[in-house]
XYZ file of N, CA and C in Angstrom:
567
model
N 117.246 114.394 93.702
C 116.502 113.254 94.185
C 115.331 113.765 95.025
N 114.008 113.563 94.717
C 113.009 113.362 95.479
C 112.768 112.605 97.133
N 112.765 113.114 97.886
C 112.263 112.179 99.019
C 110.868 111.950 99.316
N 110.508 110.880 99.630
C 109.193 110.428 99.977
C 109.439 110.225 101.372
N 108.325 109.857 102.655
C 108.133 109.601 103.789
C 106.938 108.029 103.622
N 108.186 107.936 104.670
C 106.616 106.878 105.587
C 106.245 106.976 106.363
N 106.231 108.398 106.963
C 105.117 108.597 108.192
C 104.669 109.889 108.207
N 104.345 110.301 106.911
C 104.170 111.683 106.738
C 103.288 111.775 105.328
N 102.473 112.460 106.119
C 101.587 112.655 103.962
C 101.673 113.786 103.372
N 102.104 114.270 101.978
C 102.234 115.764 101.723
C 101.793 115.689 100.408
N 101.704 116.733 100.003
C 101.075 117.669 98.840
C 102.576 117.895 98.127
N 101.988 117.093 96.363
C 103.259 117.938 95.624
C 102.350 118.335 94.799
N 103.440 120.275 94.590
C 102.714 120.898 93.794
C 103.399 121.449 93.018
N 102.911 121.592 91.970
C 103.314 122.871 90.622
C 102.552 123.381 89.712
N 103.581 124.458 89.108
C 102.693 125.023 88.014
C 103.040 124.458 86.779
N 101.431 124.274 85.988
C 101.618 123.481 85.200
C 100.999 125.029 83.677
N 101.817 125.174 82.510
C 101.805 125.619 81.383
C 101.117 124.782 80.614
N 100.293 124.836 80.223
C 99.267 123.866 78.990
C 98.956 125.151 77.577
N 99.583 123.904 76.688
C 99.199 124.931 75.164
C 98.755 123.862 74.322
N 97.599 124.295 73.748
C 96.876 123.964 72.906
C 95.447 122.676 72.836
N 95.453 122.930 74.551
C 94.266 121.601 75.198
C 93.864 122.492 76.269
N 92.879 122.425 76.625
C 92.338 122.962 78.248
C 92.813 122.078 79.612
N 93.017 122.985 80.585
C 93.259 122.919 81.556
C 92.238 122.167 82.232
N 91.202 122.712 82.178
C 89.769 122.023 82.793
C 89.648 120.361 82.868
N 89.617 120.143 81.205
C 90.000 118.746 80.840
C 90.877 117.764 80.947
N 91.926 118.491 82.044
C 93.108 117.357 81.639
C 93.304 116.684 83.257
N 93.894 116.034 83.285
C 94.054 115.480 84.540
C 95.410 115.072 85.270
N 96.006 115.456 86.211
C 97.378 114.831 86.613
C 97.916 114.032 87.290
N 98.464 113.375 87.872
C 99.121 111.727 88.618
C 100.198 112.372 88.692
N 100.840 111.128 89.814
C 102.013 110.892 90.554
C 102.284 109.481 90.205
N 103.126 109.102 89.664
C 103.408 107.417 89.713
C 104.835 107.323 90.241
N 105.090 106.381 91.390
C 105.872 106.339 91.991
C 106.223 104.675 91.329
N 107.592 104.583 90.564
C 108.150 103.148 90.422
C 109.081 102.597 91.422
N 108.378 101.009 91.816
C 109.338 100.533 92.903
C 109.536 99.261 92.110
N 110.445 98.461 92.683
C 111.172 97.158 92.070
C 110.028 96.647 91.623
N 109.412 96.268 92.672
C 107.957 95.140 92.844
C 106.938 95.254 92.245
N 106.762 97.380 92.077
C 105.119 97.286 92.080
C 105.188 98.651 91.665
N 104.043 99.709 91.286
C 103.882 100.896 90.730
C 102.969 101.507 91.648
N 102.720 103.110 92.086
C 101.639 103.363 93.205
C 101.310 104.680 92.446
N 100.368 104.759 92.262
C 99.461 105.918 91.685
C 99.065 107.092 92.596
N 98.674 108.838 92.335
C 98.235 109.236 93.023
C 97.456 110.308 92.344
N 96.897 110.180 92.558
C 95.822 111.061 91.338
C 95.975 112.576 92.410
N 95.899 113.607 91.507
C 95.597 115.341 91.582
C 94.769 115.879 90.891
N 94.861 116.789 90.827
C 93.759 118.001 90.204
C 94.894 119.230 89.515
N 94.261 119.852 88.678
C 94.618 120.640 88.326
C 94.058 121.725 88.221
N 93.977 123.364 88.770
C 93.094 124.501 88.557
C 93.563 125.251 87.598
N 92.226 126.385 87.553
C 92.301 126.878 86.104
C 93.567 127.933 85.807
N 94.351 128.291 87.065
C 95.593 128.957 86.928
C 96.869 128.037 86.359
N 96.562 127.056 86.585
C 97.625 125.848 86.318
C 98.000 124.935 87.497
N 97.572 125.385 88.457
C 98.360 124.910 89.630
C 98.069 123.242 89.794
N 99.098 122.364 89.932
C 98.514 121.324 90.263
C 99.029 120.583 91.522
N 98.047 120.166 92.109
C 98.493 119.579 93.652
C 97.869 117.931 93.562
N 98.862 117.097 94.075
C 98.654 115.719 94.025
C 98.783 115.442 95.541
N 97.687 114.989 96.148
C 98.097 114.199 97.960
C 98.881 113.114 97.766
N 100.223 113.267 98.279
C 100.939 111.829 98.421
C 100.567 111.173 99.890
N 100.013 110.031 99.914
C 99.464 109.702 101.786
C 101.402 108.719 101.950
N 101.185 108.935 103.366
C 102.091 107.934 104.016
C 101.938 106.895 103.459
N 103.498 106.511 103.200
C 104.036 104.860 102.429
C 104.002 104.118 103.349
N 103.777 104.236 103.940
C 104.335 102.939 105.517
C 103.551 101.805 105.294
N 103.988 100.625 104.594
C 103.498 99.422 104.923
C 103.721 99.346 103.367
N 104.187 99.915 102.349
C 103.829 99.791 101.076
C 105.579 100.067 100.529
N 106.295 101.099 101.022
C 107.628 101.285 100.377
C 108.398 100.935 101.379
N 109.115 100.328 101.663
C 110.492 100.543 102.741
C 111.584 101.482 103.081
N 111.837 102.119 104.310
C 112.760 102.735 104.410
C 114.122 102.749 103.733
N 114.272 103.555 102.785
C 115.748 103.845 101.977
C 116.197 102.774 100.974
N 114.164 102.805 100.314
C 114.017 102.341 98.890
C 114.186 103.199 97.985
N 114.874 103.046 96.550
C 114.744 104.008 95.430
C 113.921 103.545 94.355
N 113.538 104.487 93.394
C 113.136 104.348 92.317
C 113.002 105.490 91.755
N 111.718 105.624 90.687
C 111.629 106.788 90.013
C 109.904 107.325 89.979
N 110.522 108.552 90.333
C 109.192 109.426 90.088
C 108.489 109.878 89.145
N 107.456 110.680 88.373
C 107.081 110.755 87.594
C 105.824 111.975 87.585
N 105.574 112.869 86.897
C 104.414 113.452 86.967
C 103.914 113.041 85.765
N 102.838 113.027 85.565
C 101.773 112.416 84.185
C 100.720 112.944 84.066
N 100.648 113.806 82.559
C 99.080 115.057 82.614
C 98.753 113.913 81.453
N 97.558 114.382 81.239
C 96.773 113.652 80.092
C 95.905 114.959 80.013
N 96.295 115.440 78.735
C 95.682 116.377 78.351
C 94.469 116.420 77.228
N 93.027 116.024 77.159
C 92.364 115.912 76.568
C 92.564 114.394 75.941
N 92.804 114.420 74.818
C 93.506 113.117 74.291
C 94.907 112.514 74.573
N 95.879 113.679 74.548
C 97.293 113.827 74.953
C 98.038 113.039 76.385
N 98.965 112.103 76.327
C 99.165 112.009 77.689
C 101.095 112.397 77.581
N 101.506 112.928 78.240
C 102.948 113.950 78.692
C 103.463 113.219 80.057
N 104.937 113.216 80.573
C 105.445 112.830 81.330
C 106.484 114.022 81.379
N 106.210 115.401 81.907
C 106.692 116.283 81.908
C 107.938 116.859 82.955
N 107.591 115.833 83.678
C 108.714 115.692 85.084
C 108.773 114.901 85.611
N 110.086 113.892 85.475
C 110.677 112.652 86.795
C 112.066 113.045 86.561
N 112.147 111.954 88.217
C 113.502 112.138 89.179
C 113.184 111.013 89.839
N 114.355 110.882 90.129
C 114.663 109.590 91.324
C 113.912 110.364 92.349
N 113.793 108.858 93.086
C 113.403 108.961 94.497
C 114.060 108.213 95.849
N 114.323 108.552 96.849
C 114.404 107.628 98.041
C 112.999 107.882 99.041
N 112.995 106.755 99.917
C 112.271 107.133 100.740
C 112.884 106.813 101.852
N 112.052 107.895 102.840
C 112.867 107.929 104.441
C 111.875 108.284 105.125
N 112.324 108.268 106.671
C 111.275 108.971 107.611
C 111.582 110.199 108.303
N 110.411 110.999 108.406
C 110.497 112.276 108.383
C 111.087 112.574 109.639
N 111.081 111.678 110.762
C 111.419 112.433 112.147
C 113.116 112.206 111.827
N 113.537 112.115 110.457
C 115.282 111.518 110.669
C 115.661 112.780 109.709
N 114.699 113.239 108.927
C 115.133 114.211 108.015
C 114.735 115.780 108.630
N 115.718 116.905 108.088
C 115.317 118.050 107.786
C 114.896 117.863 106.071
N 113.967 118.612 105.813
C 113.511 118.797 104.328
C 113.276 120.087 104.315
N 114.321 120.581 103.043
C 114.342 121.597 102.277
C 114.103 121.505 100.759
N 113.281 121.739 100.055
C 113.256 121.157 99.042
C 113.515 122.799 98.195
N 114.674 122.416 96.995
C 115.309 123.303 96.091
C 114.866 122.830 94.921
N 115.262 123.747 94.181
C 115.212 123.533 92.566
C 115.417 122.056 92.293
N 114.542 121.497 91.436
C 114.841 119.973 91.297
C 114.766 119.758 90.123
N 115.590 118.442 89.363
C 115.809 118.479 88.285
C 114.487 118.585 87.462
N 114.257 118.857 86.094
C 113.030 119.282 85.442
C 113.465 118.499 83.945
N 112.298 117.952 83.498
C 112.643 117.593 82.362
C 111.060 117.477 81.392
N 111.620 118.400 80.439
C 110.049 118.420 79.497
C 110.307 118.151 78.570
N 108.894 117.198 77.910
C 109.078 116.825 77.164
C 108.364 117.934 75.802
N 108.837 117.974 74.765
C 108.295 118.881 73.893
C 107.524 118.529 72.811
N 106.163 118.200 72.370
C 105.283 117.867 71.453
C 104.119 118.875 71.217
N 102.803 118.617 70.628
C 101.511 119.080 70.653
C 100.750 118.384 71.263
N 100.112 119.552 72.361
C 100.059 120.231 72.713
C 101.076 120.339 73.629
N 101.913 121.856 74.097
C 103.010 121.924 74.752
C 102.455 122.229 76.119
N 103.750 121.526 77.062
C 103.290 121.665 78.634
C 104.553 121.877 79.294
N 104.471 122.622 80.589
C 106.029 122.714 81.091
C 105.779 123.131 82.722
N 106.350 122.316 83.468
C 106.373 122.296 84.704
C 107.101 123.607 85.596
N 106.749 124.454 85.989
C 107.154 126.192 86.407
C 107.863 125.981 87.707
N 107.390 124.926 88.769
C 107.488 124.995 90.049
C 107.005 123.840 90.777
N 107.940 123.399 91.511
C 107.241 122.225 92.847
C 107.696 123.181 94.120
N 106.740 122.544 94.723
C 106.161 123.225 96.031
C 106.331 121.617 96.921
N 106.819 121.862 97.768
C 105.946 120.524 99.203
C 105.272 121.605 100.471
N 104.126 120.706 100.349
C 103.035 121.412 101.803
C 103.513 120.293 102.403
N 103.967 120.299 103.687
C 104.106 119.145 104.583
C 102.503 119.925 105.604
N 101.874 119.367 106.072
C 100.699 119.646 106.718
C 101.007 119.709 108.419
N 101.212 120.824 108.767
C 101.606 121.121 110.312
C 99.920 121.326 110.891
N 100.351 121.000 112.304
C 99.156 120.942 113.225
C 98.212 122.371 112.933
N 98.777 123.345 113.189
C 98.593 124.587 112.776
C 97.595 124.735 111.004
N 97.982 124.324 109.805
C 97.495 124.595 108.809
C 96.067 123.394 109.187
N 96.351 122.079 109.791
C 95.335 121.396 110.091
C 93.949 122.284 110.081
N 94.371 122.788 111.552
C 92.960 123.667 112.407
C 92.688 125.192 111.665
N 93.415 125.333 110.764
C 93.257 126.900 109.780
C 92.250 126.403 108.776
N 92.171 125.103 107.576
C 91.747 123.802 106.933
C 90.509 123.603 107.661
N 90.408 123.013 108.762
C 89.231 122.532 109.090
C 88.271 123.939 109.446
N 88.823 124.905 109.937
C 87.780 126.158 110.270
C 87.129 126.465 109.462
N 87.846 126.697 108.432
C 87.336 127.285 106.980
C 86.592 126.989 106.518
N 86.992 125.157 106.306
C 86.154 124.640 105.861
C 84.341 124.629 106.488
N 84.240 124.519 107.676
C 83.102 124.452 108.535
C 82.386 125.907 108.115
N 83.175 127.428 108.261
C 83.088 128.255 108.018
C 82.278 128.673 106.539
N 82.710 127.956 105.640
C 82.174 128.283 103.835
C 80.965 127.344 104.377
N 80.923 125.980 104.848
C 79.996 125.073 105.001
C 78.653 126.226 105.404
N 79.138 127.012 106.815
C 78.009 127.674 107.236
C 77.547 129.042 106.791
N 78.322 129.012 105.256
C 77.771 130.474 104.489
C 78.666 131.440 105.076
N 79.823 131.491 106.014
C 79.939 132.236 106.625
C 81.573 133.102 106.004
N 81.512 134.124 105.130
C 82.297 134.596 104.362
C 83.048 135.840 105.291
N 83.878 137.043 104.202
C 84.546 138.094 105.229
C 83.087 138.599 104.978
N 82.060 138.858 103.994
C 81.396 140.220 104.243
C 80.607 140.017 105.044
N 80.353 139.008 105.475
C 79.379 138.467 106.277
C 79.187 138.216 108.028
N 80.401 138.233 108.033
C 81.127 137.544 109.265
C 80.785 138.837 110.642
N 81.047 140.119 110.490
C 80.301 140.666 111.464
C 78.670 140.422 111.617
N 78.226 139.963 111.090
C 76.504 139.472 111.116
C 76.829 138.272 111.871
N 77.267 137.753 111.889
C 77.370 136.045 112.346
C 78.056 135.997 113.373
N 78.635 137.082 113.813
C 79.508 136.728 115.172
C 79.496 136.067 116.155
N 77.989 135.508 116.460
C 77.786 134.889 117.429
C 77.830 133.528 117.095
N 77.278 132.906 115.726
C 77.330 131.918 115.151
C 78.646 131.157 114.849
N 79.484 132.443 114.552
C 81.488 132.285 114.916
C 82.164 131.742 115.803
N 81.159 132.130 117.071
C 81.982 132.308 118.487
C 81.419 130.760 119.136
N 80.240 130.169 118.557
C 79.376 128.831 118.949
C 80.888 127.873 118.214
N 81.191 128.312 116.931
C 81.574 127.375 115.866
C 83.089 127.219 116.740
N 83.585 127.840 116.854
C 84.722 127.727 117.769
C 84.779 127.199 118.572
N 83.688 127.738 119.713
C 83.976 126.811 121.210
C 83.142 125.565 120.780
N 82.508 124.968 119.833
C 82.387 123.431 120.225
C 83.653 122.934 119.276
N 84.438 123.164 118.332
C 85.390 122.762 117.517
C 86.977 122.980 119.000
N 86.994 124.044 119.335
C 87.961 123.945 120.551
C 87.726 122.795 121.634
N 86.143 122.078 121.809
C 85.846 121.158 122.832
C 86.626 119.774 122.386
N 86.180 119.862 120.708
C 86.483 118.437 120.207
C 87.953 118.444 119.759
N 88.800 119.921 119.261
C 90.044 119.766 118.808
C 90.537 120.529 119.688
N 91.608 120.176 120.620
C 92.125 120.925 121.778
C 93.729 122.042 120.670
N 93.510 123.428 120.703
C 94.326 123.703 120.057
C 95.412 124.919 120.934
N 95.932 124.085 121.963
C 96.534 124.793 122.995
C 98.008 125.479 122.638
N 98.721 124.670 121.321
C 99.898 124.827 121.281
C 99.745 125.990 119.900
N 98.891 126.469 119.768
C 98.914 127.403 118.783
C 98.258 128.704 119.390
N 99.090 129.916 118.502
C 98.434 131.425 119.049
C 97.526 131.605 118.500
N 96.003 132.119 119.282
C 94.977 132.425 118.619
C 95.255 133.287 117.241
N 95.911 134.177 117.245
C 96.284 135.421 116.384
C 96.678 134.098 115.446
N 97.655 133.784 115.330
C 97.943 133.098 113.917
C 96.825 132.123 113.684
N 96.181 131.293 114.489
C 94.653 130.666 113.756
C 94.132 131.151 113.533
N 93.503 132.842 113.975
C 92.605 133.836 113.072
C 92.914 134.077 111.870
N 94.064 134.945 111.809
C 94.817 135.059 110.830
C 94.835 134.162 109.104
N 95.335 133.153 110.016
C 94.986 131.708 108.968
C 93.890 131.571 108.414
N 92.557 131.866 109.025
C 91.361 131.298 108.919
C 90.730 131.953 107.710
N 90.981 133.705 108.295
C 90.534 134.631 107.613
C 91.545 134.625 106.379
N 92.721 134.789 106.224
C 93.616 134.172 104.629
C 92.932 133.470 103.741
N 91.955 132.141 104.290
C 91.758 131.212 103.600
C 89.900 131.842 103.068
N 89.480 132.863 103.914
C 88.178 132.812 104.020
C 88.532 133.978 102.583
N 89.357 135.155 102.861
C 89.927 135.362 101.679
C 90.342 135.201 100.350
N 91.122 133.883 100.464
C 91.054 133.452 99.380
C 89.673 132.673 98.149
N 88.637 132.293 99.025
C 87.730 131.980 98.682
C 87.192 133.104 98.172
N 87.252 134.375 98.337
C 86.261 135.331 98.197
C 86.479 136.161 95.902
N 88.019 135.629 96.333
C 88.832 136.101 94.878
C 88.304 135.059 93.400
């Protein structure tokens, strides 16, 4: 069984196998079925396969320790696949620990073939927040690893007015560097 939140927004992700359609072209969803009503959530898919869908907070839309059924949905060029559902409940996060394990998988097999490798949940901690927003500001200002000793000063501005407006007291500098530069990294590949 899937859990959803209503006071929590997260990222579901996996790897998605595509044969015989492009990756580029295809597109993926979340459809969440409730008694009443159906809720959509559109994702992306990259050219490794990976696909990540934002689920936002249900609160005002599902009720606490509603079920139904989940669903992932690619549409692959012409093709549309329902390559993975599972039940769902929903709950709130300050009542749960979440561990999320192997979950049931179910593919369907036609042309073009597709097969779901892996779900992932990002729950979004304060911490990945301010790693996210640096970066982002960071690529905004051209400002890469090879680059970044040239700019040091331009670094050190970008910080202390982002520290004025986002107070980030409960985190170690070392792991927000760390973070920052990971992500400035990953951009570079």
């Amino acid at each position: 069984m899937y859990k959803l939140f209503t006071d929590k927004s997260e990222v579901f992700e996996c790897s998605i196998n595509l044969e015989g359609a492009s990756l580029n072209k295809s597109v993926a969803r979340i459809l969440i079925e409730s008694k009443d009503y159906n809720l959509v959530f559109n994702g992306s898919i990259n050219s490794n396969g990976v696909c990540k869908i934002p689920i936002k907070k249900l609160k005002g839309l599902l009720p606490e320790n509603s079920k139904g059924n989940i669903k992932l949905e690619v549409i692959a060029e012409d093709t549309y696949f329902t390559p993975w559902d599972s039940t769902y409940s929903v709950d709130a996060s300050k009542k749960v620990t979440v561990e999320v394990k192997q979950q049931e998988k179910k593919i369907i097999e036609s042309k073009p073939k597709i097969s779901v490798k892996e779900i992932k949940r990002n729950l979004e901690t304060p911490e990945s927040i301010h790693i996210n927003r640096l970066a982002k500001i960071f690529i905004k200002e051209d400002i890469n690893l090879l680059n970044l000793p040239k700019k040091k000063y331009r670094v050190g501005k970008i910080i202390e007015i982002y520290t004025k407006r986002y107070p980030i007291n409960s985190i170690a500098p070392e792991n927000l560097i760390n973070g920052v530069l990971e992500k400035l990294w990953s951009t570079n590949e």
